[in-house]
Amino acid sequence: MTKMLSNKLIITLFIMPGLLFFACFILIPLIYSAFYSFTNYDLLQPYTFIGLDNYKELIRDGDFYHSLWNALLMMLALIFIQHPIAIAAGMFAQYLGRGEKAIRAVYFLPTIIGVVVGSMVWSSIFSTQFGLLNHLLDIVGLESWQHDWLGDPKTAIWCIILVSMWCGFGYAFLLYYTGLKGIPADLHEAAKLDGASNFQIHTLIDLPMLKPIIKVNVILAVIASLKMFDITKLMTNGGPFKSTHMPLTYMYEEAFSLNRYGYGNAVSITFVVICLLVTFAMNKMMKSEEGEA
Amino acid sequence: MLRKLGIWGTIAIIAVLQIFPLLWLFNFSFLPSSEFFGSSILKWPDPFHWKNYSDALTHGKVPQFFLNSVLVTAVTIVMTTLISIFMAYAFTRMYWKWRGVVLGIILIGMIIPVQTTLLANFLIFKNIGLLDTYWSLILPGIAFNIPISTFILTGFLVSLPREMEEVAVIDGLNIFGLVMKVVIPLCKPAIAAISVMVFLASWSDYINPLTFISSESLKTLPFSIIQFQGQYSSNYGAQFAVLTLISIPSVAIYLLFSEQITKGIMAGAVKG
C-alpha cells in the first residue's frame, strides 16, 4: 500500500491535469497580461513597447481611483449594512420552527437565480418608464421623490450596491443561520438557568461564537466587492459619466470598448496586485487577532 | 408578545423585500406590454398573455441557448470533479515531498479574480483558434473551479478513514480503480456539494461568454435577455417572460438540492 502510494509516476499523473489547468489558464495569462501592460497594443495595429507609461498614466488616472472607491463603498455597505441584517435574521430565524426551511428558500431565491436575472429585474424596477419604484412612490404620495435612479450619478451607485446586497443576502444569511444552528444548545440552557435574557444570550454567547463565520463572511464580502462585474456591466455599463465603474468594468471598457488593450492589462495587473495585498493583509489581521484571543 | 411581533415582523419584511421583485417579474410576464404602465402594483392577468412566452421562446432563442448552457455546465462539472478528486487524493493519501507547496500554489488560484485573466485569455484564445468555441467557456471554467473544489475534497478526504481503501487494495484493485470505485463513492456528499457550486457559477456565468463568444449559435442562457433587449426593446412582457424562463432551471436545482447547496456553501466558506 505504502509503495503504491509513493509511486512517483502515479502522483505525477494525478496532479498534472490540475497543475496544467492552473498554468495554462491562470499563470500564463497573468504573464501575458504583464507583458502587454508595457505596450500600447490596441488589438488592431502592431504594438510598440512604451515601458512604464501605462502605469504612470494609471497612477494619475482619476477614473481608476473612482472605481476603487466604488469597490470600497460596496465593501463597507456589505459589511456594515447587509451583514448586521443577515446576522439578526439568522438569529430570529432560529425561533421560527416549521417555517425555517421556507424562509431559507425565500431568502436564497435571489442568489439562486443569479446576478444576470437579478440585475435585469432591478433595472426594470428603477426604470423611469414603468419602474416599480417610481410607481410605489406615486402610490404613497411621494411623487416628488420620483427619480431617474440609474441615470443620475448620485443615485446610480447606490442602486447597484442595493442590488448587490439583494443578490448576496441569501448567501450571507445561510452562513450565519447554519453557524448559529451549530452552537451547542446546552450553552443557551446554562445561560438561561443563570438568568440571562434572550438579548444577553444573543449578544454575549451567539455573537462571540459566530466570530469565525463573521470573519469568513467579511472576507467573502471583500472578495465579492473586488470581483464585482456583472451587475454594473448589465445595469449601467459604468455610467452615467463613469460614476459606477468597478475596477473590472473599467478594465473591460478600456481594453475592449476604447481599444486600449495595453492600458487595460496595466489595470488588470495592478488590480491583481491589489487583490493579493488585500488578501495578505486580511490573513495577517485575522491571524494576529487569533493570537490575542 | 411584542418580542414575537418584532421577530416575525423583521423576518417577514426581509422576506417581502427578497421575494417581491421576483413576484412582480412573474406577474408582469403574463401581461401585455401596454399594461405595464397601469396604476396598480400587481395585476391579475386577464386574460393570461401567453404570447410573451411564445415570443420569448422564439425570439429569445431560449431553447438553443439553454442547450448550450447545459453542455458547457455539464462538461465543466464532470471535468472539474474528476481532476480535483485525483488531485485531492494525491494531496491527502500519497507520499511526496512537494505536497504542501503544490497545494499552496493551487490554493492561490482561489484569490486571483477570474476576470483579471480575461484580457490575456481573449488574445491567447484568438491566437490558438479557441475564441468563439465551447472550449473558451469550458477550459477557464474548469481552471477556476479546480482550486476551491480540490480544497473542499481535500478537507473531506482527510476526515475519512482509510480502511476501506486498504481492503480494496488487498482485494486487488489498482490505484485508478481505487479512486474510481472506492474513493469517488465515499466522497459523494462532497462531490454533490462542489457540483452544485460549479453549477451555480457556470450556469450564470456572463463575463466569459460576453468576451469569448460572438456566434449566435454558441451563446448561453444569460444572453437570451440581452438578445431581447437589443432587438425588441419595447416588448417588456416578453423580456419578463425570458427572465422567468431563465430562472426556472436554477429554482428547480435549488428545490432538488437545497441540502447539498447548504453544505456546499458551508464547505466553500470554510476556506477563509
Coordinates of C-alpha atoms in Angstrom, one line a residue:
Chain A
M1 CA 0.0 0.0 0.0
T2 CA 2.7 2.5 1.0
K3 CA 4.7 1.5 -2.1
M4 CA 1.7 2.1 -4.2
L5 CA 1.0 5.5 -2.6
S6 CA 4.5 6.7 -3.2
N7 CA 4.7 5.8 -6.8
K8 CA 6.1 9.0 -8.5
L9 CA 4.6 8.3 -11.9
I10 CA 1.1 7.9 -10.4
I11 CA 1.5 11.0 -8.3
T12 CA 2.5 13.0 -11.4
L13 CA -0.4 11.6 -13.3
F14 CA -2.8 12.6 -10.6
I15 CA -1.7 16.2 -10.1
M16 CA -0.6 17.0 -13.6
P17 CA -4.0 17.8 -15.1
G18 CA -4.8 20.3 -12.3
L19 CA -1.4 21.9 -12.5
L20 CA -1.7 22.2 -16.3
F21 CA -5.0 24.0 -16.0
F22 CA -3.5 26.3 -13.4
A23 CA -0.5 27.0 -15.6
C24 CA -2.5 27.4 -18.9
F25 CA -5.4 29.5 -17.7
I26 CA -4.2 31.4 -14.6
L27 CA -0.4 31.6 -14.6
I28 CA 0.3 32.1 -18.3
P29 CA -2.5 34.6 -18.8
L30 CA -1.1 36.7 -16.0
I31 CA 2.4 36.7 -17.5
Y32 CA 0.8 37.6 -20.9
S33 CA -1.1 40.3 -19.3
A34 CA 2.0 41.7 -17.6
F35 CA 3.8 41.6 -21.0
Y36 CA 1.1 43.6 -22.8
S37 CA 0.8 46.1 -19.9
F38 CA 4.1 47.5 -21.2
T39 CA 2.8 48.1 -24.7
N40 CA 0.4 50.4 -26.5
Y41 CA -1.5 47.5 -28.1
D42 CA -5.0 48.3 -29.4
L43 CA -5.9 44.9 -30.7
L44 CA -5.8 46.2 -34.3
Q45 CA -2.4 47.6 -35.2
P46 CA 1.1 46.3 -34.3
Y47 CA 2.2 47.5 -30.9
T48 CA 5.3 49.1 -29.6
F49 CA 6.8 48.9 -26.1
I50 CA 6.2 52.0 -24.1
G51 CA 7.9 50.9 -20.9
L52 CA 6.1 52.1 -17.7
D53 CA 3.9 54.6 -19.5
N54 CA 0.7 52.8 -18.9
Y55 CA 1.4 52.5 -15.2
K56 CA 2.5 56.2 -15.0
E57 CA -0.8 57.1 -16.5
L58 CA -2.7 54.7 -14.2
I59 CA -1.2 56.4 -11.1
R60 CA -2.8 59.7 -12.2
D61 CA -6.0 58.2 -13.5
G62 CA -8.9 59.6 -11.5
D63 CA -11.4 57.2 -13.1
F64 CA -9.4 54.2 -11.8
Y65 CA -9.3 55.6 -8.3
H66 CA -13.0 56.3 -8.5
S67 CA -13.6 52.6 -9.5
L68 CA -11.6 51.5 -6.4
W69 CA -13.6 53.9 -4.3
N70 CA -16.8 52.4 -5.6
A71 CA -15.5 48.9 -4.7
L72 CA -14.7 50.2 -1.2
L73 CA -18.2 51.7 -0.8
M74 CA -19.6 48.4 -1.8
M75 CA -17.4 46.6 0.7
L76 CA -18.4 48.9 3.5
A77 CA -22.1 48.6 2.6
L78 CA -21.9 44.8 2.6
I79 CA -20.1 44.6 5.9
F80 CA -22.0 47.3 7.8
I81 CA -25.5 47.1 6.3
Q82 CA -26.0 43.7 4.7
H83 CA -24.2 41.6 7.4
P84 CA -25.8 43.0 10.5
I85 CA -29.2 42.5 8.9
A86 CA -28.2 38.9 7.9
I87 CA -27.0 38.2 11.5
A88 CA -30.2 39.5 13.0
A89 CA -32.3 37.5 10.5
G90 CA -30.2 34.4 11.2
M91 CA -30.9 34.8 15.0
F92 CA -34.6 35.5 14.5
A93 CA -34.9 32.5 12.1
Q94 CA -33.9 30.2 15.0
Y95 CA -37.3 30.9 16.6
L96 CA -39.3 30.0 13.5
G97 CA -39.6 26.3 13.9
R98 CA -41.5 24.9 11.0
G99 CA -41.2 27.9 8.7
E100 CA -37.4 27.8 8.8
K101 CA -37.0 25.9 5.5
A102 CA -39.4 28.1 3.6
I103 CA -37.7 31.3 4.9
R104 CA -34.3 30.0 3.9
A105 CA -35.6 29.3 0.4
V106 CA -37.2 32.7 0.1
Y107 CA -34.1 34.5 1.3
F108 CA -31.9 32.4 -1.0
L109 CA -34.0 32.8 -4.1
P110 CA -32.3 35.9 -5.4
T111 CA -28.9 34.3 -5.0
I112 CA -30.1 31.2 -6.8
I113 CA -31.5 32.9 -9.9
G114 CA -28.2 34.7 -10.3
V115 CA -27.0 38.2 -10.8
V116 CA -27.9 38.4 -14.5
V117 CA -31.6 37.9 -13.9
G118 CA -31.3 40.0 -10.7
S119 CA -29.7 42.9 -12.5
M120 CA -32.3 42.9 -15.2
V121 CA -35.3 42.7 -12.8
W122 CA -33.9 45.6 -10.8
S123 CA -33.2 47.6 -13.9
S124 CA -36.9 47.4 -14.6
I125 CA -37.7 48.4 -11.0
F126 CA -35.6 51.5 -11.4
S127 CA -36.9 52.3 -14.8
T128 CA -38.4 55.7 -15.3
Q129 CA -41.0 54.4 -17.7
F130 CA -42.8 51.7 -15.9
G131 CA -40.5 51.1 -13.0
L132 CA -41.9 49.7 -9.8
L133 CA -40.0 52.1 -7.5
N134 CA -41.3 55.4 -9.0
H135 CA -44.7 53.7 -9.2
L136 CA -44.7 52.9 -5.5
L137 CA -43.6 56.5 -4.6
D138 CA -46.5 57.7 -6.7
I139 CA -48.9 55.5 -4.7
V140 CA -47.8 56.6 -1.3
G141 CA -47.9 60.2 -2.4
L142 CA -44.2 60.9 -2.7
E143 CA -44.3 61.8 -6.3
S144 CA -41.7 64.5 -5.6
W145 CA -39.1 61.7 -4.8
Q146 CA -39.5 60.2 -8.2
H147 CA -36.3 60.0 -10.0
D148 CA -34.2 58.7 -12.9
W149 CA -32.5 56.3 -10.4
L150 CA -29.9 54.8 -12.8
G151 CA -29.4 57.9 -14.9
D152 CA -28.2 60.1 -12.0
P153 CA -24.6 59.7 -10.9
K154 CA -25.6 60.4 -7.3
T155 CA -28.1 57.6 -7.0
A156 CA -26.8 55.1 -9.6
I157 CA -24.0 53.7 -7.5
W158 CA -26.4 53.2 -4.6
C159 CA -28.8 51.3 -6.8
I160 CA -26.0 49.0 -7.8
I161 CA -24.9 48.5 -4.2
L162 CA -28.5 47.7 -3.2
V163 CA -28.9 45.1 -6.0
S164 CA -25.6 43.5 -5.0
M165 CA -26.8 43.3 -1.3
W166 CA -30.1 41.8 -2.5
C167 CA -28.4 39.2 -4.6
G168 CA -25.9 38.2 -1.9
F169 CA -28.1 38.4 1.1
G170 CA -29.2 34.7 1.0
Y171 CA -25.7 33.6 0.9
A172 CA -24.6 35.6 4.0
F173 CA -27.8 34.7 5.8
L174 CA -27.3 31.0 5.1
L175 CA -23.8 31.0 6.6
Y176 CA -24.9 32.8 9.8
Y177 CA -28.0 30.7 10.1
T178 CA -26.2 27.4 9.9
G179 CA -23.4 28.8 12.1
L180 CA -25.9 29.7 14.8
K181 CA -27.6 26.2 14.4
G182 CA -24.2 24.7 15.3
I183 CA -23.9 26.4 18.7
P184 CA -24.5 23.8 21.3
A185 CA -27.9 24.1 22.9
D186 CA -26.6 23.5 26.5
L187 CA -24.7 26.7 26.3
H188 CA -28.0 28.6 25.9
E189 CA -29.7 26.5 28.6
A190 CA -26.9 27.1 31.1
A191 CA -27.1 30.8 30.4
K192 CA -30.9 30.7 30.9
L193 CA -30.5 28.9 34.2
D194 CA -28.1 31.7 35.3
G195 CA -30.9 34.2 34.5
A196 CA -29.6 35.6 31.2
S197 CA -32.2 37.3 29.0
N198 CA -32.6 36.4 25.3
F199 CA -30.9 39.6 24.4
Q200 CA -27.9 38.7 26.6
I201 CA -27.8 35.2 25.1
H202 CA -27.6 36.6 21.6
T203 CA -25.1 39.3 22.3
L204 CA -22.9 37.5 24.9
I205 CA -23.0 33.9 23.6
D206 CA -24.1 33.8 20.0
L207 CA -22.1 36.8 18.6
P208 CA -18.8 35.6 20.1
M209 CA -19.5 32.1 18.9
L210 CA -20.3 33.4 15.4
K211 CA -16.9 35.1 15.2
P212 CA -15.3 32.6 12.8
I213 CA -18.3 32.8 10.5
I214 CA -18.3 36.6 10.7
K215 CA -14.7 36.6 9.6
V216 CA -15.4 34.3 6.7
N217 CA -18.3 36.5 5.7
V218 CA -16.2 39.6 5.8
I219 CA -13.6 38.0 3.7
L220 CA -16.3 36.9 1.2
A221 CA -17.7 40.4 1.2
V222 CA -14.3 41.9 0.4
I223 CA -13.7 39.4 -2.4
A224 CA -17.2 39.9 -3.8
S225 CA -16.8 43.7 -3.9
L226 CA -13.4 43.4 -5.6
K227 CA -14.7 40.9 -8.2
M228 CA -17.9 42.8 -8.9
F229 CA -18.6 43.0 -12.6
D230 CA -21.9 41.6 -13.9
I231 CA -24.3 43.9 -12.1
T232 CA -22.5 47.1 -13.1
K233 CA -22.0 45.9 -16.6
L234 CA -25.6 45.0 -17.0
M235 CA -27.3 47.9 -15.2
T236 CA -25.3 50.9 -16.1
N237 CA -22.2 49.8 -18.0
G238 CA -20.2 52.1 -15.7
G239 CA -22.2 55.2 -16.5
P240 CA -23.6 57.7 -16.1
F241 CA -20.4 59.7 -16.6
K242 CA -18.2 56.7 -15.5
S243 CA -19.7 57.1 -12.0
T244 CA -20.5 53.5 -11.3
H245 CA -17.4 51.8 -12.7
M246 CA -15.8 49.0 -10.7
P247 CA -12.1 48.2 -11.3
L248 CA -13.0 45.2 -13.5
T249 CA -15.7 47.0 -15.6
Y250 CA -13.2 49.8 -16.0
M251 CA -10.5 47.4 -17.2
Y252 CA -13.0 45.8 -19.6
E253 CA -14.1 49.2 -21.1
E254 CA -10.5 50.4 -21.6
A255 CA -9.5 47.2 -23.3
F256 CA -12.5 46.4 -25.4
S257 CA -14.6 49.5 -25.9
L258 CA -11.9 52.1 -26.1
N259 CA -9.4 49.7 -27.7
R260 CA -6.7 50.4 -25.2
Y261 CA -5.8 46.8 -24.6
G262 CA -2.3 47.6 -23.3
Y263 CA -3.7 50.0 -20.7
G264 CA -6.5 47.5 -19.8
N265 CA -3.8 45.0 -19.0
A266 CA -2.0 47.5 -16.8
V267 CA -5.3 48.0 -14.9
S268 CA -5.6 44.2 -14.7
I269 CA -2.1 43.6 -13.3
T270 CA -2.4 46.5 -10.8
F271 CA -5.7 45.0 -9.7
V272 CA -4.3 41.5 -9.2
V273 CA -1.6 43.0 -7.0
I274 CA -4.2 44.9 -5.0
C275 CA -6.2 41.7 -4.6
L276 CA -3.2 39.8 -3.4
L277 CA -2.2 42.6 -1.0
V278 CA -5.7 42.8 0.4
T279 CA -5.9 39.0 0.9
F280 CA -2.5 39.0 2.5
A281 CA -3.4 41.9 4.8
M282 CA -6.7 40.3 5.8
N283 CA -5.0 37.0 6.6
K284 CA -2.4 38.8 8.7
M285 CA -5.1 40.7 10.6
M286 CA -7.2 37.7 11.3
K287 CA -4.2 35.7 12.4
S288 CA -2.9 38.3 14.8
E289 CA -6.4 38.6 16.3
E290 CA -6.4 34.9 16.9
G291 CA -3.1 35.2 18.6
E292 CA -4.5 37.7 21.1
A293 CA -7.6 35.6 21.9
Chain B
M1 CA -45.8 39.2 22.7
L2 CA -44.1 42.4 21.5
R3 CA -40.9 40.5 21.1
K4 CA -42.5 37.9 19.0
L5 CA -44.1 40.6 16.8
G6 CA -40.7 42.1 16.3
I7 CA -39.1 38.8 15.3
W8 CA -41.8 37.9 12.9
G9 CA -42.0 41.4 11.6
T10 CA -38.4 41.6 10.8
I11 CA -38.3 38.1 9.2
A12 CA -41.4 39.0 7.1
I13 CA -40.2 42.4 5.9
I14 CA -36.9 40.9 4.7
A15 CA -38.9 38.0 3.0
V16 CA -41.0 40.5 1.2
L17 CA -38.0 42.6 0.1
Q18 CA -36.3 39.5 -1.2
I19 CA -39.2 37.9 -3.0
F20 CA -41.3 40.8 -4.1
P21 CA -39.2 41.9 -7.1
L22 CA -39.5 38.3 -8.4
L23 CA -43.2 38.1 -7.8
W24 CA -43.5 41.4 -9.7
L25 CA -41.5 39.9 -12.5
F26 CA -43.5 36.7 -12.6
N27 CA -46.8 38.6 -12.5
F28 CA -45.9 41.1 -15.3
S29 CA -44.5 38.3 -17.5
F30 CA -48.2 37.4 -18.1
L31 CA -49.2 41.0 -19.1
P32 CA -49.1 42.6 -22.5
S33 CA -46.5 45.5 -22.6
S34 CA -49.3 48.1 -22.8
E35 CA -50.5 47.2 -19.3
F36 CA -47.1 47.8 -17.7
F37 CA -47.9 51.5 -17.3
G38 CA -51.0 51.0 -15.2
S39 CA -51.9 52.1 -11.8
S40 CA -51.6 49.0 -9.6
I41 CA -48.5 47.3 -8.4
L42 CA -49.6 43.7 -9.1
K43 CA -52.3 42.9 -11.6
W44 CA -54.3 39.7 -12.1
P45 CA -53.6 38.9 -15.8
D46 CA -57.0 38.9 -17.6
P47 CA -56.5 37.0 -19.8
F48 CA -53.1 35.5 -19.3
H49 CA -50.9 36.9 -22.1
W50 CA -49.1 33.7 -23.1
K51 CA -47.8 35.3 -26.2
N52 CA -45.0 36.7 -24.1
Y53 CA -43.8 33.2 -23.5
S54 CA -44.1 32.1 -27.2
D55 CA -42.2 35.4 -28.2
A56 CA -39.6 34.6 -25.6
L57 CA -39.1 31.1 -26.8
T58 CA -38.9 32.1 -30.5
H59 CA -37.1 35.4 -30.5
G60 CA -35.1 34.9 -27.3
K61 CA -33.7 31.7 -28.6
V62 CA -34.2 30.2 -25.1
P63 CA -34.2 26.5 -26.2
Q64 CA -30.9 26.8 -28.1
F65 CA -29.1 28.9 -25.5
F66 CA -30.4 26.5 -22.9
L67 CA -28.8 23.6 -24.6
N68 CA -25.5 25.5 -24.9
S69 CA -25.6 26.2 -21.2
V70 CA -26.4 22.6 -20.3
L71 CA -23.5 21.4 -22.4
V72 CA -20.9 23.9 -21.1
T73 CA -22.1 23.4 -17.5
A74 CA -22.2 19.6 -17.6
V75 CA -18.7 19.3 -19.1
T76 CA -17.3 21.8 -16.6
I77 CA -18.8 20.0 -13.7
V78 CA -17.6 16.5 -14.7
M79 CA -14.1 17.6 -15.7
T80 CA -13.6 19.7 -12.5
T81 CA -14.8 16.9 -10.3
L82 CA -12.6 14.3 -11.9
I83 CA -9.4 16.4 -12.0
S84 CA -10.0 17.6 -8.4
I85 CA -10.6 14.2 -6.9
F86 CA -7.4 12.7 -8.3
M87 CA -5.5 15.8 -7.1
A88 CA -7.1 15.7 -3.7
Y89 CA -6.3 12.0 -3.4
A90 CA -2.6 12.7 -4.2
F91 CA -2.6 15.5 -1.6
T92 CA -4.2 13.5 1.2
R93 CA -3.2 9.9 0.8
M94 CA 0.0 9.8 -1.2
Y95 CA 3.6 10.4 0.0
W96 CA 5.6 13.0 -1.8
K97 CA 7.9 15.9 -1.0
W98 CA 6.3 18.9 -2.6
R99 CA 2.8 18.2 -1.4
G100 CA 2.4 21.3 0.7
V101 CA 4.0 23.6 -1.9
V102 CA 1.8 22.4 -4.8
L103 CA -1.3 22.6 -2.7
G104 CA -0.3 26.1 -1.8
I105 CA 0.1 27.0 -5.4
I106 CA -3.3 25.6 -6.3
L107 CA -5.0 27.5 -3.5
I108 CA -3.6 30.8 -4.7
G109 CA -5.9 30.2 -7.6
M110 CA -8.8 31.0 -5.2
I111 CA -7.5 34.5 -4.6
I112 CA -7.0 35.6 -8.2
P113 CA -10.1 37.0 -9.7
V114 CA -11.1 35.1 -12.9
Q115 CA -11.7 38.4 -14.6
T116 CA -8.1 39.5 -14.4
T117 CA -7.1 36.8 -16.8
L118 CA -9.9 37.8 -19.2
L119 CA -7.9 40.1 -21.4
A120 CA -5.0 37.8 -21.8
N121 CA -7.2 34.8 -22.4
F122 CA -9.0 36.7 -25.1
L123 CA -5.8 37.2 -27.0
I124 CA -4.4 33.7 -26.3
F125 CA -7.7 32.1 -27.5
K126 CA -7.7 34.2 -30.5
N127 CA -4.2 33.2 -31.4
I128 CA -4.7 29.5 -31.0
G129 CA -8.2 29.4 -32.5
L130 CA -10.2 28.7 -29.4
L131 CA -12.1 32.0 -29.5
D132 CA -15.8 31.6 -30.2
T133 CA -15.8 27.9 -29.3
Y134 CA -17.4 26.0 -26.4
W135 CA -13.8 25.3 -25.1
S136 CA -13.3 29.0 -24.5
L137 CA -16.0 28.8 -21.9
I138 CA -15.3 25.3 -20.6
L139 CA -11.5 25.4 -20.1
P140 CA -11.2 28.6 -18.0
G141 CA -14.3 27.5 -16.1
I142 CA -12.6 24.3 -15.1
A143 CA -9.4 26.1 -14.2
F144 CA -11.1 28.5 -11.9
N145 CA -13.2 25.9 -10.2
I146 CA -10.4 23.4 -9.6
P147 CA -8.8 25.3 -6.6
I148 CA -12.0 25.5 -4.5
S149 CA -13.1 22.0 -5.4
T150 CA -9.7 20.5 -4.6
F151 CA -9.8 22.3 -1.3
I152 CA -13.2 21.0 -0.4
L153 CA -12.3 17.4 -1.4
T154 CA -9.0 17.6 0.4
G155 CA -10.8 18.6 3.6
F156 CA -13.3 15.8 3.1
L157 CA -10.8 13.1 2.4
V158 CA -8.7 13.9 5.4
S159 CA -11.7 13.2 7.6
L160 CA -12.4 9.8 6.0
P161 CA -10.8 6.6 7.5
R162 CA -8.5 4.7 5.2
E163 CA -9.6 1.1 6.0
M164 CA -12.0 0.8 3.0
E165 CA -9.2 1.7 0.7
E166 CA -6.8 -0.7 2.3
V167 CA -9.3 -3.5 2.0
A168 CA -9.9 -2.7 -1.7
V169 CA -6.2 -2.8 -2.4
I170 CA -5.8 -6.1 -0.7
D171 CA -8.7 -7.3 -2.9
G172 CA -6.6 -6.5 -5.9
L173 CA -7.8 -3.1 -7.1
N174 CA -5.1 -0.8 -8.7
I175 CA -4.9 2.8 -7.8
F176 CA -7.1 4.1 -10.6
G177 CA -9.8 1.6 -9.8
L178 CA -9.4 2.5 -6.1
V179 CA -10.1 6.2 -6.8
M180 CA -13.0 5.5 -9.3
K181 CA -14.7 2.6 -7.4
V182 CA -14.0 3.4 -3.8
V183 CA -12.9 7.0 -3.2
I184 CA -15.5 8.6 -5.5
P185 CA -18.5 6.8 -3.9
L186 CA -17.1 7.6 -0.5
C187 CA -16.8 11.3 -1.4
K188 CA -20.4 11.6 -2.7
P189 CA -21.5 14.3 -0.3
A190 CA -18.5 16.5 -1.1
I191 CA -18.9 15.8 -4.8
A192 CA -22.6 16.8 -4.7
A193 CA -21.7 20.0 -2.9
I194 CA -19.0 21.0 -5.4
S195 CA -21.2 20.0 -8.4
V196 CA -23.8 22.4 -7.2
M197 CA -21.3 25.2 -6.6
V198 CA -19.8 24.7 -10.0
F199 CA -23.3 24.6 -11.5
L200 CA -24.2 27.9 -9.9
A201 CA -21.0 29.6 -11.1
S202 CA -21.1 28.2 -14.6
W203 CA -24.8 28.5 -15.2
S204 CA -25.0 32.2 -14.5
D205 CA -21.6 33.0 -16.0
Y206 CA -21.9 36.1 -18.0
I207 CA -18.4 37.6 -18.4
N208 CA -16.8 34.7 -20.2
P209 CA -19.4 34.3 -22.9
L210 CA -19.6 38.1 -23.3
T211 CA -15.9 38.2 -24.0
F212 CA -15.2 35.0 -25.8
I213 CA -18.3 34.2 -27.8
S214 CA -19.6 36.0 -30.8
S215 CA -21.6 33.4 -32.7
E216 CA -25.2 33.4 -32.0
S217 CA -25.3 29.6 -32.1
L218 CA -22.9 29.2 -29.2
K219 CA -24.3 31.8 -26.7
T220 CA -25.5 30.7 -23.3
L221 CA -28.7 31.3 -21.5
P222 CA -28.0 34.7 -19.9
F223 CA -27.7 36.1 -23.4
S224 CA -31.4 35.4 -24.1
I225 CA -32.1 38.6 -22.2
I226 CA -29.5 40.7 -23.9
Q227 CA -30.7 39.4 -27.2
F228 CA -34.2 40.7 -26.4
Q229 CA -33.1 44.0 -25.0
G230 CA -31.4 44.9 -28.2
Q231 CA -33.9 43.8 -30.8
Y232 CA -37.2 44.0 -29.1
S233 CA -36.6 46.7 -26.6
S234 CA -40.2 47.8 -26.1
N235 CA -41.6 44.3 -25.7
Y236 CA -41.3 44.4 -21.9
G237 CA -43.7 41.5 -21.4
A238 CA -41.6 39.1 -23.5
Q239 CA -38.4 40.3 -21.7
F240 CA -40.0 39.4 -18.4
A241 CA -41.1 36.1 -19.8
V242 CA -37.4 35.4 -20.8
L243 CA -36.2 36.3 -17.3
T244 CA -38.8 34.0 -15.8
L245 CA -37.9 31.1 -18.1
I246 CA -34.2 31.6 -17.3
S247 CA -34.9 31.4 -13.6
I248 CA -36.8 28.1 -13.7
P249 CA -33.8 25.7 -14.0
S250 CA -32.0 27.3 -11.1
V251 CA -35.0 27.3 -8.9
A252 CA -35.6 23.6 -9.8
I253 CA -31.9 22.8 -8.9
Y254 CA -32.4 24.6 -5.6
L255 CA -35.6 22.7 -4.7
L256 CA -33.9 19.4 -5.6
F257 CA -30.5 20.0 -3.9
S258 CA -31.2 22.5 -1.1
E259 CA -29.3 20.4 1.4
Q260 CA -26.3 20.0 -0.8
I261 CA -26.3 23.7 -1.6
T262 CA -26.2 24.5 2.1
K263 CA -23.4 22.0 2.7
G264 CA -21.5 23.2 -0.4
I265 CA -21.7 26.8 0.7
M266 CA -20.6 26.0 4.2
A267 CA -17.7 23.8 2.9
G268 CA -16.8 26.5 0.4
A269 CA -16.8 29.2 3.0
V270 CA -14.6 27.4 5.5
K271 CA -11.6 28.1 3.2
G272 CA -11.4 31.7 4.6

